[in-house]
PDB file of C-alpha atoms in Angstrom:
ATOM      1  CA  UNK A  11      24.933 -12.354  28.622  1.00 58.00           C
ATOM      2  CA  UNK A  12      24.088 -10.043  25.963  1.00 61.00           C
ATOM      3  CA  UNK A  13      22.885 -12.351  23.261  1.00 61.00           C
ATOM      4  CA  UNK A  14      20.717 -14.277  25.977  1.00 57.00           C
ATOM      5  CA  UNK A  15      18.987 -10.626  26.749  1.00 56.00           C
ATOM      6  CA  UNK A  16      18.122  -9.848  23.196  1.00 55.00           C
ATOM      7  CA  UNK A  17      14.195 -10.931  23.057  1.00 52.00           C
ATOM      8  CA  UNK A  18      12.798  -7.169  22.358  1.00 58.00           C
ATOM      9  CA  UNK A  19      11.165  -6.770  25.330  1.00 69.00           C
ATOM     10  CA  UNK A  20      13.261  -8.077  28.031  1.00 83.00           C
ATOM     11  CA  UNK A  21      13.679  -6.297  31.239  1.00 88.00           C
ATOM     12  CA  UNK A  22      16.509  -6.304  33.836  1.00 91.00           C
ATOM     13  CA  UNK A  23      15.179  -4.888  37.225  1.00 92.00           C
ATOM     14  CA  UNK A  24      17.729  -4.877  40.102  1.00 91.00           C
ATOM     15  CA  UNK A  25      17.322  -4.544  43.467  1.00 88.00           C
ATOM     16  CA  UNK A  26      19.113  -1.779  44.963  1.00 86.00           C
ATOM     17  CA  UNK A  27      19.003   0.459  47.785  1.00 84.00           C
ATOM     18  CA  UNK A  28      18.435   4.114  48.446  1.00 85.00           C
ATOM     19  CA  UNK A  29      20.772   3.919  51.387  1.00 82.00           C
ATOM     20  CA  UNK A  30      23.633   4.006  48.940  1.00 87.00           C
ATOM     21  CA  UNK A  31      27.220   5.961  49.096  1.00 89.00           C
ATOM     22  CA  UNK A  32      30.364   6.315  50.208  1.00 89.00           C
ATOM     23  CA  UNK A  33      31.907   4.733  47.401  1.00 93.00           C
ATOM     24  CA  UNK A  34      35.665   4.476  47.993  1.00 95.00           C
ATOM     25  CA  UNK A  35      37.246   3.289  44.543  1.00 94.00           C
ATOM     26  CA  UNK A  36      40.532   3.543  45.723  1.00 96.00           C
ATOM     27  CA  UNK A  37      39.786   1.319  48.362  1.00 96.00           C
ATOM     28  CA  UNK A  38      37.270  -1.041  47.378  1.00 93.00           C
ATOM     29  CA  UNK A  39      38.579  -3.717  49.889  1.00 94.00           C
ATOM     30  CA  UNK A  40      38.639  -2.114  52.702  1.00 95.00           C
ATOM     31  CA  UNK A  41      42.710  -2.672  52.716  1.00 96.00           C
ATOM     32  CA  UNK A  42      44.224   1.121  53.801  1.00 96.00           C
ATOM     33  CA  UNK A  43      40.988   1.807  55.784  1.00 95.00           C
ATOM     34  CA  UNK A  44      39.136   0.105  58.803  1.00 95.00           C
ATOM     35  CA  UNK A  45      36.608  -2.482  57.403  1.00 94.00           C
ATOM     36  CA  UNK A  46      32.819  -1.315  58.553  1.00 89.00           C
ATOM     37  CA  UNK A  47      29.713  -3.132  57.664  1.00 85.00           C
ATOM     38  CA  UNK A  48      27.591  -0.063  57.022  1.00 84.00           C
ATOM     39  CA  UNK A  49      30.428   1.653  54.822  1.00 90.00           C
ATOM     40  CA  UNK A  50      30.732  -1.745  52.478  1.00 91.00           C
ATOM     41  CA  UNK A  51      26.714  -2.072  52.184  1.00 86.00           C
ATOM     42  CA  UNK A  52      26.349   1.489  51.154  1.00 88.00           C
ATOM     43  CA  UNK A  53      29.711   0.984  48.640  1.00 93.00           C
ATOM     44  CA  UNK A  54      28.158  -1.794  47.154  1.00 91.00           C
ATOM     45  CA  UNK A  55      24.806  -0.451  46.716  1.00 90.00           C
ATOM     46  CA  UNK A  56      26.382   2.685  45.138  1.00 93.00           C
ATOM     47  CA  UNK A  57      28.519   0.285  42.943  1.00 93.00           C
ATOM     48  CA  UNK A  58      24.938  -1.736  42.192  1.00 91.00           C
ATOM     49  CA  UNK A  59      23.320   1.430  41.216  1.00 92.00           C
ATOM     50  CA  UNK A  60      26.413   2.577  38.639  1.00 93.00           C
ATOM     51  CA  UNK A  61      26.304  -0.852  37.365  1.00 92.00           C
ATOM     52  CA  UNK A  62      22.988  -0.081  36.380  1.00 93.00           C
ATOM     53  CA  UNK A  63      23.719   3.167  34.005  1.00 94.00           C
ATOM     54  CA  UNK A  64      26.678   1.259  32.743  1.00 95.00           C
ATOM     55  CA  UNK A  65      24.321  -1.976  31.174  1.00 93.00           C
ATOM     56  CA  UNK A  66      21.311   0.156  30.508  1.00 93.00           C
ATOM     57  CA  UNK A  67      23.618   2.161  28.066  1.00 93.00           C
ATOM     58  CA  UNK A  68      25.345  -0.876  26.868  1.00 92.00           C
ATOM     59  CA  UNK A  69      21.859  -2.923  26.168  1.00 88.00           C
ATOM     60  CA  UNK A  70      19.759   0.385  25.012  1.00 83.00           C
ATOM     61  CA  UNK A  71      17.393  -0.343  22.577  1.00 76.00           C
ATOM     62  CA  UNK A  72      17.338  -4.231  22.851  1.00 80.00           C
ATOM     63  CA  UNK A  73      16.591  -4.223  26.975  1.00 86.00           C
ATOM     64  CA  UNK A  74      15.469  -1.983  29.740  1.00 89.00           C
ATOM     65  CA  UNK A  75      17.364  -1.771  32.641  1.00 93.00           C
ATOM     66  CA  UNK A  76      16.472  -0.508  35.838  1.00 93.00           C
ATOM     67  CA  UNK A  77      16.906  -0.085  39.588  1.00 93.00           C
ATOM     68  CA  UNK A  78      14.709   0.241  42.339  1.00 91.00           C
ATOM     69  CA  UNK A  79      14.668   0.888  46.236  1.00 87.00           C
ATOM     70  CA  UNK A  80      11.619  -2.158  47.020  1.00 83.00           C
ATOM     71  CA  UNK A  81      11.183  -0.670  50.511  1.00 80.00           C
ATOM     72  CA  UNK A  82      12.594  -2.107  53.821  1.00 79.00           C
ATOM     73  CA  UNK A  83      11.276  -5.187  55.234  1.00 76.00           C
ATOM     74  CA  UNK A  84      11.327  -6.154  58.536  1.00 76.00           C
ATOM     75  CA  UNK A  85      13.300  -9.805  57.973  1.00 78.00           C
ATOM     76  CA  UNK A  86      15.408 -11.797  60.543  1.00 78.00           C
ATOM     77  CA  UNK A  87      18.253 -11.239  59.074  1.00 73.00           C
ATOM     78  CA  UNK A  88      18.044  -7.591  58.877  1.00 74.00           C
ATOM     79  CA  UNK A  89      16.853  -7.483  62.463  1.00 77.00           C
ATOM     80  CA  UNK A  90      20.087  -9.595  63.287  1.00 78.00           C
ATOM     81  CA  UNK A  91      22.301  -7.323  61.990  1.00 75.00           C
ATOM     82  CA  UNK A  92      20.459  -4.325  63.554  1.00 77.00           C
ATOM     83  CA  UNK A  93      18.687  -3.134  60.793  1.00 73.00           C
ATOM     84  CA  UNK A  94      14.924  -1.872  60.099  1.00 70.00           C
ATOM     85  CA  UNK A  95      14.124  -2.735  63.596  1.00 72.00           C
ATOM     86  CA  UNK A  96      11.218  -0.249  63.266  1.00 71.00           C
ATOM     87  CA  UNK A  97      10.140  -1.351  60.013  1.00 71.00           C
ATOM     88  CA  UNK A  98       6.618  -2.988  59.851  1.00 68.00           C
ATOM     89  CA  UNK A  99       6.607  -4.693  55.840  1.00 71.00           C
ATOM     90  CA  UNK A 100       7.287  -7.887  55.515  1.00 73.00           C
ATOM     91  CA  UNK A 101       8.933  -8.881  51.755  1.00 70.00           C
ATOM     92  CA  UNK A 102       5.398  -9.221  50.908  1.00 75.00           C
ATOM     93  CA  UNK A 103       4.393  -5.706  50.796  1.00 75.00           C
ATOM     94  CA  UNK A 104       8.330  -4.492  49.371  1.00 75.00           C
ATOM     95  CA  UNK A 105       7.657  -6.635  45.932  1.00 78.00           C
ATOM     96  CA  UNK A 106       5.048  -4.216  44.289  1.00 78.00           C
ATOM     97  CA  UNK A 107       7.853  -1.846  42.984  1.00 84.00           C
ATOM     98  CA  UNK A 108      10.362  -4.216  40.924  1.00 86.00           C
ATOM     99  CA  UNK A 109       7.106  -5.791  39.886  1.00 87.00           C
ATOM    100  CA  UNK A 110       5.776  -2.664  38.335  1.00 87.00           C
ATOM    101  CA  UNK A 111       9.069  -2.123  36.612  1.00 88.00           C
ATOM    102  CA  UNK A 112       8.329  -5.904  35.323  1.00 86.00           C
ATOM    103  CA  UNK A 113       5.590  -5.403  33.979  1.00 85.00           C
ATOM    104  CA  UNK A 114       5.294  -1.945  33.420  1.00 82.00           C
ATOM    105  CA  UNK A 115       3.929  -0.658  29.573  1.00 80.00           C
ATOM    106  CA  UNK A 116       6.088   2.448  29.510  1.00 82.00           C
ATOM    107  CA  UNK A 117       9.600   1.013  29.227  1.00 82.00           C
ATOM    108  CA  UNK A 118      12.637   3.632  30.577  1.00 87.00           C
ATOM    109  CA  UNK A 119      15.741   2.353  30.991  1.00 91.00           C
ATOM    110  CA  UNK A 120      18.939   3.129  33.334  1.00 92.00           C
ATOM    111  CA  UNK A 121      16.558   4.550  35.622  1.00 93.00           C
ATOM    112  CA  UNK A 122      17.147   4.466  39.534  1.00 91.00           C
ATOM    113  CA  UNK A 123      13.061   4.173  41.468  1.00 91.00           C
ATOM    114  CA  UNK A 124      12.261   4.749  44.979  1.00 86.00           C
ATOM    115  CA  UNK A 125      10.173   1.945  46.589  1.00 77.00           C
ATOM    116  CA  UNK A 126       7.056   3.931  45.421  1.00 76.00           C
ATOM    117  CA  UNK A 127       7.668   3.011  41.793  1.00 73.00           C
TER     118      UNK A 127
END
């Protein structure tokens, strides 16, 4: 993976959350505690966002890499699962932000964005 990365100016941006937490590392799995859909998004958001740090100090130097928070679309799927019912983007208007980090001339790395990046 690292060897592919090493161009100079490539960029890792990953899609994260900011409705991130309740990381449980002693119980990833959900195995000593009642499994709950809004607990394991959160944990593996959290876990997305540590991830982050952890390759951005890793790759510093030869590739950025960041996080960001693109916003909360309105999407069928989220709607099915009872999420962002209120939310009036569609994916459209949540792509500026990993975008900008694309494409962006100051380069920071292991850096976490809201969705007004």
């Amino acid at each position: 993976f690292e060897d592919n990365l090493r161009f100079g100016c490539a960029r890792v941006v990953n899609v994260a959350s900011d409705w991130a937490g309740d990381l449980d590392l002693d119980d990833i799995s959900f195995l000593q505690r009642s499994y709950d859909n809004d607990t394991a998004y959160r944990q593996s958001k959290q876990a997305d966002r540590m991830l982050n740090v952890t390759w951005a100090e890793r790759l510093q130097g030869a590739v950025s890499v960041n996080a960001c928070h693109p916003g909360d679309p309105n999407t069928k799927l989220s709607t099915d699962l009872g999420y962002n019912i209120g939310a009036t983007r569609d994916c459209k208007q949540c792509c500026p932000c990993p975008a900008s980090l694309i494409v962006a001339q100051k380069v920071v790395t292991g850096k976490y964005f809201g969705e007004d990046c």
